[in-house]
Coordinates of C-alpha atoms in Angstrom, one line a residue:
M1 CA 59.7 116.1 88.5
A2 CA 59.3 112.3 88.5
E3 CA 61.8 110.3 90.6
A4 CA 63.1 106.9 89.4
E5 CA 62.6 103.8 91.5
G6 CA 65.7 102.7 93.4
A7 CA 67.1 106.3 93.7
Q8 CA 66.6 108.8 96.4
P9 CA 65.2 112.2 95.4
G10 CA 67.9 114.8 95.0
V11 CA 70.7 112.3 95.0
H12 CA 72.6 112.2 91.8
G13 CA 74.3 109.0 90.6
A14 CA 77.6 110.7 90.7
D15 CA 77.0 111.6 94.4
L16 CA 76.5 107.9 95.1
D17 CA 79.7 107.2 93.3
D18 CA 81.6 109.6 95.6
L19 CA 80.1 108.0 98.7
R20 CA 81.0 104.6 97.4
D21 CA 84.5 105.8 96.6
A22 CA 85.0 107.3 100.0
A23 CA 83.7 104.2 101.8
R24 CA 85.9 102.0 99.6
D25 CA 89.0 104.1 100.4
R26 CA 88.4 103.8 104.1
A27 CA 87.8 100.1 103.9
V28 CA 90.9 99.5 101.7
L29 CA 93.0 101.6 104.1
S30 CA 91.8 99.6 107.1
E31 CA 92.5 96.3 105.3
A32 CA 95.9 97.5 104.2
R33 CA 96.9 98.5 107.7
V34 CA 95.9 95.1 109.2
M35 CA 97.6 93.3 106.3
L36 CA 100.8 95.2 106.8
A37 CA 100.7 94.8 110.6
R38 CA 100.4 91.0 110.1
R39 CA 103.3 91.0 107.6
L40 CA 105.6 93.1 109.7
G41 CA 104.6 91.7 113.1
V42 CA 103.9 95.2 114.5
P43 CA 100.8 96.8 116.0
P44 CA 98.3 98.4 113.5
G45 CA 99.2 101.9 114.6
E46 CA 102.9 101.3 113.7
A47 CA 101.9 99.6 110.5
L48 CA 99.9 102.7 109.5
Q49 CA 103.0 104.8 110.0
H50 CA 105.0 102.4 107.8
L51 CA 102.3 102.6 105.2
I52 CA 102.5 106.4 105.2
W53 CA 106.3 106.2 104.7
L54 CA 105.9 103.7 101.9
A55 CA 103.4 106.0 100.1
R56 CA 105.8 108.9 100.4
D57 CA 108.7 106.8 99.2
L58 CA 106.8 105.7 96.2
D59 CA 105.4 109.2 95.6
M60 CA 101.7 108.3 95.7
G61 CA 98.7 109.0 97.8
L62 CA 97.9 107.0 100.9
A63 CA 94.7 105.5 99.5
E64 CA 96.6 104.5 96.3
A65 CA 99.4 102.9 98.2
A66 CA 96.8 101.0 100.4
A67 CA 95.0 99.8 97.2
L68 CA 98.3 98.5 95.8
L69 CA 99.0 96.6 99.0
V70 CA 95.6 95.1 99.1
R71 CA 95.6 94.2 95.5
D72 CA 98.9 92.4 96.0
G73 CA 97.1 90.2 98.4
G74 CA 99.6 90.2 101.2
G75 CA 102.4 88.3 99.5
G76 CA 103.2 86.3 102.7
S77 CA 105.4 87.1 105.6
A78 CA 108.9 88.4 105.0
G79 CA 110.1 86.9 108.2
A80 CA 109.7 89.7 110.7
V81 CA 110.7 88.6 114.2
L82 CA 109.3 90.1 117.4
A83 CA 111.5 90.6 120.4
G84 CA 110.0 88.6 123.3
R85 CA 109.1 91.6 125.5
R86 CA 106.2 91.8 127.8
A87 CA 104.9 94.5 130.1
P88 CA 106.7 94.2 133.4
R89 CA 105.0 93.4 136.6
A90 CA 105.3 95.6 139.7
E91 CA 108.6 95.1 141.5
G92 CA 108.5 92.4 144.1
G93 CA 108.4 92.8 147.9
A94 CA 105.0 94.5 148.1
A95 CA 103.6 92.1 150.7
E96 CA 106.7 92.4 152.8
R97 CA 106.5 96.2 152.6
R98 CA 102.9 96.2 153.6
A99 CA 103.7 94.0 156.6
A100 CA 106.6 96.2 157.6
L101 CA 104.4 99.3 157.3
S102 CA 101.7 97.8 159.5
E103 CA 104.3 97.1 162.2
V104 CA 105.7 100.7 161.9
E105 CA 102.2 102.1 162.3
D106 CA 101.6 100.0 165.4
V107 CA 104.8 101.4 166.9
L108 CA 103.8 105.0 166.0
R109 CA 100.4 104.6 167.7
R110 CA 102.1 103.3 170.9
V111 CA 104.8 105.9 171.2
T112 CA 102.5 108.8 170.3
A113 CA 100.4 107.9 173.4
E114 CA 103.5 108.2 175.7
D115 CA 103.9 111.2 178.1
T116 CA 106.6 113.6 176.8
A117 CA 106.2 116.3 179.5
G118 CA 109.6 115.7 181.0
D119 CA 111.5 115.9 177.7
E120 CA 112.4 119.6 178.1
E121 CA 113.9 118.9 181.5
I122 CA 116.0 116.0 180.1
L123 CA 117.4 118.3 177.3
S124 CA 118.1 121.1 179.8
R125 CA 120.3 118.8 181.8
V126 CA 122.4 117.6 178.8
P127 CA 125.9 119.1 179.3
E128 CA 128.1 120.3 176.4
D129 CA 129.6 117.3 174.5
P130 CA 132.6 118.3 172.4
M131 CA 132.9 114.7 171.0
A132 CA 129.3 114.8 169.8
Q133 CA 129.8 118.2 168.2
A134 CA 133.0 117.0 166.5
V135 CA 131.0 114.1 164.9
L136 CA 128.3 116.6 163.7
D137 CA 130.9 119.0 162.3
A138 CA 132.9 116.3 160.5
T139 CA 130.1 114.4 158.9
L140 CA 129.1 115.2 155.3
D141 CA 126.0 112.9 155.5
S142 CA 123.0 113.5 157.8
S143 CA 124.1 113.3 161.4
A144 CA 122.3 113.7 164.8
H145 CA 123.2 113.8 168.5
L146 CA 120.7 111.9 170.7
V147 CA 120.3 111.3 174.4
P148 CA 118.3 108.4 176.0
V149 CA 114.9 108.6 177.5
R150 CA 114.5 106.1 180.4
G151 CA 111.5 104.6 181.9
P152 CA 110.7 104.0 185.6
D153 CA 112.7 100.8 185.6
G154 CA 115.8 102.6 184.1
N155 CA 115.5 101.0 180.7
V156 CA 115.8 103.1 177.6
T157 CA 112.4 103.7 176.0
D158 CA 113.3 106.3 173.4
F159 CA 115.9 108.8 172.3
L160 CA 115.7 112.6 172.1
Y161 CA 117.3 114.7 169.3
V162 CA 119.7 117.1 170.9
A163 CA 121.2 118.6 167.8
L164 CA 121.6 117.8 164.1
N165 CA 124.1 119.0 161.5
E166 CA 123.0 121.5 158.9
G167 CA 122.6 118.9 156.1
A168 CA 120.6 116.5 158.2
R169 CA 117.3 115.4 156.6
D170 CA 115.0 112.5 157.5
M171 CA 113.1 110.4 155.0
F172 CA 110.3 113.0 155.0
G173 CA 112.7 115.9 154.3
R174 CA 112.6 117.4 157.9
G175 CA 115.8 119.0 159.1
R176 CA 117.2 120.2 162.5
E177 CA 114.6 122.9 162.9
E178 CA 111.8 120.3 162.9
L179 CA 113.5 117.4 164.6
A180 CA 115.6 119.0 167.4
G181 CA 113.9 118.3 170.8
Q182 CA 111.7 115.6 169.3
R183 CA 111.6 111.9 170.2
L184 CA 113.2 109.4 167.8
L185 CA 110.5 106.9 167.7
Q186 CA 107.7 109.4 167.3
T187 CA 109.5 110.9 164.2
D188 CA 111.0 107.7 162.9
P189 CA 109.1 104.6 164.1
G190 CA 110.7 102.4 161.5
T191 CA 113.8 102.3 163.8
V192 CA 112.0 99.7 165.9
Q193 CA 110.8 97.5 163.0
S194 CA 114.3 97.4 161.4
G195 CA 116.0 96.4 164.7
L196 CA 118.1 99.6 164.7
F197 CA 116.5 100.8 168.0
D198 CA 117.9 97.8 169.9
D199 CA 121.2 98.3 168.2
Y200 CA 121.4 101.9 169.3
I201 CA 120.7 100.9 172.9
E202 CA 123.5 98.3 172.7
V203 CA 125.9 101.0 171.4
L204 CA 124.8 103.3 174.2
E205 CA 125.3 100.6 176.9
T206 CA 128.4 98.9 175.6
G207 CA 130.3 101.7 173.9
T208 CA 130.7 99.6 170.7
S209 CA 130.1 101.2 167.3
L210 CA 127.5 100.1 164.7
E211 CA 127.7 100.2 161.0
R212 CA 125.0 98.8 158.7
S213 CA 125.2 99.4 154.9
S214 CA 122.5 99.4 152.4
I215 CA 119.6 97.9 154.4
P216 CA 116.0 98.0 153.4
Y217 CA 114.2 100.6 155.5
T218 CA 110.5 101.6 155.9
T219 CA 109.0 104.3 158.1
A220 CA 105.8 106.2 158.4
Q221 CA 104.5 109.6 159.5
R222 CA 101.0 111.1 159.5
G223 CA 99.6 108.4 157.2
L224 CA 102.5 108.6 154.8
S225 CA 105.0 105.8 154.3
R226 CA 108.5 106.0 152.8
S227 CA 110.9 103.2 151.8
S228 CA 114.5 103.2 150.8
R229 CA 117.8 101.4 151.1
T230 CA 119.7 103.1 154.0
S231 CA 123.2 103.1 155.4
V232 CA 123.6 103.8 159.2
R233 CA 126.6 104.4 161.5
C234 CA 126.2 104.8 165.3
V235 CA 128.8 105.7 167.8
A236 CA 128.7 106.3 171.6
V237 CA 129.5 109.7 173.0
P238 CA 129.7 110.8 176.6
T239 CA 126.1 112.1 176.7
G240 CA 124.5 109.5 174.4
I241 CA 125.0 108.5 170.8
C242 CA 125.6 110.0 167.5
L243 CA 123.9 108.7 164.3
T244 CA 125.0 109.2 160.8
W245 CA 122.8 108.0 157.9
R246 CA 122.4 108.2 154.2
Y247 CA 119.4 107.3 152.1
H248 CA 120.0 105.7 148.7
H249 CA 117.0 107.2 146.9
A250 CA 119.0 108.7 144.0
E251 CA 121.2 105.7 143.5
D252 CA 118.2 103.3 143.6
R253 CA 116.4 105.5 141.0
T254 CA 119.4 105.6 138.8
V255 CA 119.9 101.8 139.0
R256 CA 116.2 101.2 138.3
R257 CA 116.2 103.6 135.3
L258 CA 119.2 101.9 133.8
E259 CA 117.6 98.5 134.2
R260 CA 114.5 99.7 132.6
V261 CA 116.4 101.3 129.7
E262 CA 118.3 98.0 129.2
R263 CA 115.0 96.1 129.2
L264 CA 113.0 98.4 127.0
A265 CA 115.8 99.0 124.4
L266 CA 117.2 95.5 124.7
V267 CA 120.6 97.1 125.5
G268 CA 123.2 95.3 127.6
F269 CA 126.5 96.4 129.0
G270 CA 129.6 94.3 129.8
E271 CA 133.1 94.9 131.1
W272 CA 136.2 92.6 130.8
D273 CA 139.1 93.1 133.3
L274 CA 142.1 91.9 131.3
A275 CA 144.3 91.8 134.3
T276 CA 142.2 89.4 136.4
G277 CA 140.3 87.8 133.5
E278 CA 137.0 88.6 135.2
A279 CA 133.9 89.7 133.3
D280 CA 130.9 91.7 134.6
W281 CA 127.9 91.6 132.3
T282 CA 124.4 92.9 133.0
P283 CA 121.5 90.5 132.8
Q284 CA 120.4 92.0 129.5
M285 CA 123.9 91.6 128.1
L286 CA 123.8 87.9 129.0
A287 CA 120.3 87.5 127.5
N288 CA 121.4 89.1 124.2
Y289 CA 124.0 86.4 123.9
G290 CA 121.7 83.6 124.9
L291 CA 123.3 83.1 128.4
G292 CA 121.5 82.5 131.6
P293 CA 122.0 84.7 134.7
D294 CA 124.4 82.2 136.3
E295 CA 126.5 81.4 133.2
V296 CA 130.0 82.8 132.8
P297 CA 130.4 85.3 130.0
P298 CA 133.0 84.4 127.3
S299 CA 136.3 86.1 127.2
P300 CA 137.0 88.7 124.4
H301 CA 138.9 86.1 122.4
D302 CA 136.1 83.5 122.9
L303 CA 133.4 85.9 121.9
P304 CA 133.5 84.9 118.2
K305 CA 132.5 81.4 119.3
A306 CA 129.2 82.7 120.4
V307 CA 128.2 84.2 117.1
A308 CA 126.7 82.6 113.9
E309 CA 129.2 80.9 111.7
D310 CA 128.7 83.2 108.7
D311 CA 129.5 86.3 110.9
L312 CA 132.6 84.7 112.6
P313 CA 135.2 86.5 110.4
L314 CA 133.5 89.9 111.1
V315 CA 133.7 89.5 114.9
E316 CA 137.2 88.1 114.8
E317 CA 138.4 91.1 112.9
A318 CA 136.7 93.5 115.4
V319 CA 138.4 91.8 118.3
Q320 CA 141.8 91.9 116.5
T321 CA 141.3 95.6 115.8
M322 CA 140.7 96.4 119.5
F323 CA 143.9 94.6 120.6
S324 CA 146.2 95.5 117.7
R325 CA 145.1 99.0 116.8
R326 CA 143.6 99.8 120.2
E327 CA 140.6 101.5 118.7
P328 CA 136.8 101.2 119.4
V329 CA 134.9 99.0 117.0
E330 CA 131.3 98.3 116.1
A331 CA 129.7 95.5 114.2
E332 CA 126.4 93.8 113.5
H333 CA 126.4 90.1 113.9
R334 CA 124.0 87.2 114.7
V335 CA 123.9 84.7 117.5
I336 CA 121.8 81.6 117.6
G337 CA 119.4 81.6 120.5
P338 CA 118.4 78.6 122.6
D339 CA 115.4 78.1 120.4
G340 CA 117.6 77.8 117.3
A341 CA 116.4 81.1 115.9
P342 CA 119.0 83.8 114.9
R343 CA 119.2 86.9 116.9
H344 CA 120.6 90.1 115.4
L345 CA 122.9 92.2 117.7
W346 CA 124.6 95.5 117.1
M347 CA 127.8 95.5 119.2
F348 CA 130.0 98.5 120.3
A349 CA 133.3 97.8 122.1
E350 CA 136.2 99.9 123.2
P351 CA 139.6 99.1 124.9
V352 CA 140.5 101.0 128.0
L353 CA 144.3 101.8 128.0
G354 CA 146.6 101.8 131.0
D355 CA 149.6 104.1 131.6
S356 CA 151.7 101.8 129.3
G357 CA 149.3 102.3 126.4
L358 CA 148.2 98.7 126.5
P359 CA 144.5 97.6 127.0
V360 CA 143.7 96.9 130.7
S361 CA 140.0 96.4 130.2
I362 CA 137.3 96.4 127.5
N363 CA 133.8 97.9 127.7
I364 CA 131.2 96.4 125.4
V365 CA 127.6 97.3 124.7
S366 CA 125.2 95.3 122.6
Q367 CA 121.6 95.9 121.4
D368 CA 119.2 93.3 120.2
I369 CA 117.9 94.6 116.8
T370 CA 116.2 91.4 115.7
R371 CA 112.8 93.0 115.5
R372 CA 114.1 96.0 113.6
R373 CA 115.9 93.9 111.0
G374 CA 112.8 91.7 110.6
V375 CA 110.6 94.8 110.0
E376 CA 113.2 96.2 107.6
R377 CA 113.2 92.9 105.6
A378 CA 109.4 92.8 105.5
L379 CA 109.2 96.5 104.5
A380 CA 111.8 95.9 101.7
E381 CA 109.8 93.0 100.4
T382 CA 106.5 94.9 100.7
R383 CA 108.1 97.8 98.8
R384 CA 109.3 95.5 96.1
Q385 CA 105.9 93.9 95.7
M386 CA 104.2 97.4 95.6
L387 CA 106.6 98.6 92.9
K388 CA 105.8 95.5 90.8
Q389 CA 102.1 96.1 91.4
Q390 CA 102.6 99.8 90.6
E391 CA 104.3 98.8 87.3
R392 CA 101.4 96.5 86.4
M393 CA 98.9 99.3 87.2
A394 CA 100.9 101.8 85.1
Q395 CA 100.7 99.4 82.2
E396 CA 96.9 99.1 82.7
R397 CA 96.6 102.9 82.7
R398 CA 98.7 103.2 79.5
V399 CA 96.4 100.6 77.9
A400 CA 93.3 102.6 79.1
V401 CA 94.7 105.8 77.6
T402 CA 95.4 104.0 74.3
L403 CA 92.0 102.4 74.3
R404 CA 90.3 105.7 75.0
R405 CA 92.1 107.4 72.1
A406 CA 91.4 104.6 69.8
I407 CA 87.6 104.5 70.5
L408 CA 86.7 108.1 70.8
P409 CA 87.0 110.0 67.5
D410 CA 88.9 113.2 67.3
E411 CA 86.8 116.2 68.2
D412 CA 87.3 117.8 64.8
E413 CA 86.4 114.6 63.0
S414 CA 83.1 113.9 64.7
E415 CA 80.3 113.1 62.3
R416 CA 78.1 116.0 60.9
L417 CA 74.5 115.7 62.0
P418 CA 71.5 116.8 60.0
G419 CA 70.0 120.1 61.3
L420 CA 72.7 120.5 64.0
V421 CA 76.0 122.2 64.5
T422 CA 78.1 120.3 67.1
A423 CA 81.2 121.1 69.2
I424 CA 82.9 118.6 71.5
R425 CA 85.6 118.8 74.1
S426 CA 86.8 115.6 75.7
L427 CA 89.6 116.1 78.3
A428 CA 91.2 113.1 79.9
A429 CA 92.2 113.5 83.5
E430 CA 95.7 114.9 84.0
S431 CA 96.5 112.0 86.3
T432 CA 96.5 108.7 84.5
A433 CA 95.3 107.0 87.6
R434 CA 92.1 109.0 87.4
I435 CA 91.3 108.4 83.7
G436 CA 87.7 107.4 83.7
G437 CA 85.0 106.3 81.4
D438 CA 83.7 109.5 79.7
W439 CA 82.3 108.9 76.2
Y440 CA 80.3 110.5 73.6
A441 CA 78.7 109.4 70.3
T442 CA 77.1 110.8 67.2
R443 CA 75.4 109.1 64.3
A444 CA 73.4 110.3 61.3
L445 CA 70.5 107.8 61.1
A446 CA 69.2 106.3 57.8
D447 CA 65.8 108.0 58.2
G448 CA 67.4 111.5 58.3
R449 CA 67.3 111.9 62.1
A450 CA 70.5 112.6 64.2
L451 CA 71.6 110.6 67.3
F452 CA 73.9 112.2 69.8
A453 CA 74.8 110.9 73.3
I454 CA 77.1 111.5 76.2
G455 CA 77.9 109.1 79.0
D456 CA 80.2 108.1 81.9
A457 CA 81.2 104.6 82.8
A458 CA 81.8 104.4 86.6
G459 CA 85.3 103.9 87.9
H460 CA 88.7 104.7 86.6
G461 CA 91.5 102.9 84.7
L462 CA 91.3 100.0 82.4
P463 CA 87.9 98.6 83.7
A464 CA 86.2 102.0 83.1
A465 CA 87.8 102.3 79.7
A466 CA 86.6 98.8 78.7
A467 CA 83.1 99.6 80.0
M468 CA 83.1 102.9 78.1
A469 CA 84.1 101.1 74.9
R470 CA 81.3 98.5 75.2
S471 CA 78.7 101.1 76.2
R472 CA 79.5 103.4 73.3
N473 CA 79.8 100.8 70.6
G474 CA 76.8 99.0 71.9
L475 CA 74.7 102.1 71.6
L476 CA 75.9 102.9 68.1
G477 CA 75.0 99.3 67.1
L478 CA 71.5 99.6 68.7
A479 CA 70.9 102.9 67.0
C480 CA 70.5 101.2 63.7
T481 CA 67.2 99.8 64.8
G482 CA 65.6 103.3 64.7
E483 CA 63.9 102.7 68.1
P484 CA 63.0 105.6 70.4
A485 CA 65.7 106.8 72.9
G486 CA 64.0 105.1 75.9
R487 CA 64.0 101.8 74.2
L488 CA 67.7 102.2 73.2
V489 CA 68.7 103.1 76.7
G490 CA 66.7 100.1 78.1
W491 CA 68.6 97.8 75.8
L492 CA 71.9 99.5 76.7
N493 CA 71.0 99.0 80.4
E494 CA 70.7 95.3 79.9
L495 CA 74.0 95.3 78.0
V496 CA 75.9 97.1 80.8
G497 CA 74.2 94.9 83.5
T498 CA 75.6 91.7 81.9
M499 CA 79.2 93.0 81.5
D500 CA 82.0 91.0 83.1
P501 CA 83.3 92.5 85.3
T502 CA 80.1 94.1 86.4
A503 CA 79.8 97.8 85.5
T504 CA 77.5 100.8 86.0
G505 CA 77.4 104.2 84.3
T506 CA 75.3 107.2 83.4
A507 CA 74.1 108.5 80.0
I508 CA 71.9 110.9 78.0
V509 CA 70.8 109.6 74.6
A510 CA 69.0 112.0 72.3
V511 CA 67.5 111.6 68.8
F512 CA 66.8 114.8 66.9
D513 CA 64.3 115.1 64.0
P514 CA 65.4 118.1 62.0
G515 CA 62.1 118.3 60.1
R516 CA 60.0 118.8 63.2
R517 CA 62.8 120.2 65.3
V518 CA 61.9 117.7 68.0
M519 CA 64.4 116.1 70.4
E520 CA 63.4 112.8 72.0
W521 CA 65.8 111.9 74.8
T522 CA 66.3 109.8 77.9
C523 CA 68.4 110.4 81.0
A524 CA 69.9 107.5 82.9
G525 CA 71.2 109.0 86.1
H526 CA 73.2 111.7 84.2
P527 CA 73.5 115.4 85.1
P528 CA 70.6 117.2 83.4
P529 CA 71.1 118.9 80.0
I530 CA 70.9 122.7 79.8
L531 CA 68.8 124.6 77.1
M532 CA 70.0 128.0 75.9
R533 CA 67.3 130.0 74.2
D534 CA 66.9 133.8 73.5
G535 CA 69.6 134.8 76.0
R536 CA 68.4 132.5 78.8
A537 CA 69.7 129.2 80.1
E538 CA 67.8 126.7 82.1
R539 CA 68.0 123.0 83.0
L540 CA 65.7 120.7 81.1
E541 CA 63.4 118.8 83.5
V542 CA 64.3 115.1 83.6
V543 CA 62.6 111.9 84.7
R544 CA 65.3 110.6 87.0
D545 CA 65.6 107.1 85.7
P546 CA 68.3 104.9 87.3
M547 CA 71.8 104.7 86.1
L548 CA 72.9 102.0 83.7
G549 CA 73.5 98.6 85.2
A550 CA 71.8 99.4 88.5
V551 CA 68.3 97.9 87.9
T552 CA 67.5 95.2 85.4
D553 CA 64.4 95.2 83.1
W554 CA 63.8 98.9 83.7
E555 CA 61.6 100.8 81.2
Y556 CA 63.3 104.1 80.6
T557 CA 61.2 107.1 79.8
T558 CA 61.5 109.0 76.5
I559 CA 61.2 112.7 77.0
T560 CA 60.0 114.9 74.1
T561 CA 61.4 118.5 73.9
Q562 CA 60.3 121.0 71.1
L563 CA 63.3 123.0 70.0
E564 CA 63.5 126.2 68.0
L565 CA 65.9 127.6 65.5
G566 CA 69.1 128.8 67.3
D567 CA 68.5 126.8 70.4
V568 CA 71.7 125.3 72.0
I569 CA 71.6 122.1 74.0
F570 CA 74.6 121.8 76.4
L571 CA 75.6 118.3 77.6
Y572 CA 78.4 117.5 80.1
T573 CA 79.8 114.9 82.4
D574 CA 80.2 115.1 86.1
G575 CA 83.9 116.0 85.9
L576 CA 82.9 119.6 85.0
V577 CA 80.6 120.2 87.9
E578 CA 81.7 118.0 90.8
R579 CA 84.0 119.2 93.5
R580 CA 84.4 117.6 96.9
D581 CA 84.2 121.0 98.6
A582 CA 81.0 122.2 96.8
D583 CA 77.4 121.2 96.5
L584 CA 76.5 119.7 93.1
D585 CA 73.4 121.7 92.6
D586 CA 75.3 124.9 93.3
R587 CA 77.9 124.0 90.7
I588 CA 75.2 123.2 88.1
N589 CA 73.5 126.6 88.9
R590 CA 76.9 128.3 88.4
L591 CA 77.2 126.5 85.0
T592 CA 73.7 127.7 84.1
D593 CA 74.6 131.3 84.9
I594 CA 77.7 131.1 82.8
L595 CA 75.8 129.7 79.8
Q596 CA 73.2 132.4 80.1
D597 CA 75.8 135.1 79.4
S598 CA 77.6 133.0 76.8
S599 CA 77.7 133.1 73.1
T600 CA 75.4 130.8 71.1
R601 CA 78.2 129.5 68.9
P602 CA 79.0 126.0 70.1
E603 CA 82.8 126.3 69.9
L604 CA 82.7 129.6 71.8
V605 CA 80.3 128.1 74.4
L606 CA 82.7 125.3 75.2
D607 CA 85.7 127.6 75.4
E608 CA 84.0 130.0 77.8
V609 CA 82.7 127.3 80.1
L610 CA 86.1 125.7 80.3
A611 CA 87.7 129.1 81.1
R612 CA 85.2 130.0 83.9
M613 CA 84.1 126.8 85.6
E614 CA 87.4 126.1 87.4
H615 CA 86.9 122.4 87.2
D616 CA 89.5 119.9 88.6
R617 CA 91.1 118.2 85.7
A618 CA 93.3 116.1 88.0
A619 CA 90.3 114.5 89.6
D620 CA 88.3 113.1 86.7
D621 CA 87.7 113.2 82.9
T622 CA 85.6 116.0 81.6
T623 CA 83.5 115.9 78.4
L624 CA 81.4 118.9 77.1
F625 CA 79.0 118.6 74.2
A626 CA 77.1 121.5 72.6
V627 CA 74.6 121.2 69.7
R628 CA 72.9 124.2 68.0
V629 CA 69.7 123.9 66.0
E630 CA 70.2 125.2 62.4

């Protein structure tokens, strides 16, 4: 089998179309995603999700929706506004914590080297201390009884844990079982760095009490460090001191999480005390209303002054509702930011009632939804433009269907050909979006011969229908010259190659001489015809010349096939045999097997093939053409 120049062996023109279609779909989807991301002001991943939702909303495939968006050309921005959020930096104080940790580790190395051989003797000499025990029993927080360890000069060098209450835990989670009998500085060297150790000595020597609330505290143990805000109380007892402490891990985590929620969701919280007139707003609440950290929040009755003029009546009514009807309210309004741009806020507020039933305070929450509203506006505009584009394309498809019906003759009205009995089935795709360029033509020539042809203009819609009309009509006009099939297809190739817009397609053109029963034919990238003879069916061998419009000045080969009485030639377009989940050659082999067991009457041949081939009418047009030699 000869292979045409410019085509790979074994690669059908329709395969190349599928590859081009798949590559084009991917490119269009990528372009649409970037275009929509730019229009909405969102990342490409989020834009893809919006595109999927738009496709579902418009009841179309993703590739079709992307093509609509790209064809529209972007349409400009619809005014999406991004909230000015950036990734946060690590919380401050890292350098200070590293310095504190270094000092703590120095203390730990020093106290670890000290001699502790006499600690048991010190503990054995500690008498019962009812006051210390009372402190341990009465304290809900962590509490410990400690006695001093003195050096040769009589100064206090450390403390020993005598006893701890049941709930006592240090920063590493150790309780009384692990700490009792241990030295304070060896288990908690951060006491020195924080200055608490000197304070404990002062309490011991002077009898004064110590109370320090919410101080930053860092300690270390076995290469691990811990930091937390801490509250400490220390009192003197007859035998030493009693410590009570509480770490603020949970409170700090809760506060940090709330701050992060406010920052990430742009949610702010505020409270007005109506009795004192004071207002307590979080930083995000101030930012939502365009106020700086040091500015005073407006009062409830002054809140409308902070909103955009058009939204003033809405906020005034909400404030009035809270005070008159004493009910929670919610409203969306705009404020004008320092940069002059409007900011959209969703506000929730509720009055807190006292015993008299009158409001004593008001809680208010606001969320900056500027970005969401911007995206919604841009999506609405995009959807409107896509609907307009969809309407234009639907009109094009209706024109394509009308053009196809006008150009292709009814199957029952096809021209009778000398020496042949013909049967034709031309099935348009069930989806108007997939209507392609299938065509067929018959013509009884002046010299007694018969011309019949089948072809497929590449693509779908109105461009394919237009290319189909020009190809078919051009061939019928050229057929009047009486030239061989190869010459006719060569001229048709030049015609297709000069179309505007550019087009390509496939075709088989055959001229039958009834006197000699000879068929002279040419294949331009089309699926091969199948010959049915004496209960057998086999593909006719073709010279794989290039498809129409692919190569200019190509000399197409005219193939001569001797036919016999009763022979049936079966022609078809790729819509019959192509499926994305099956090999093309396997599908043509299946068609050949069906024809081998089929009737030789052209009408029955077509009916049986349509019934057994299980082709996908939704994907493409399908045309079948059977001619029987009489």
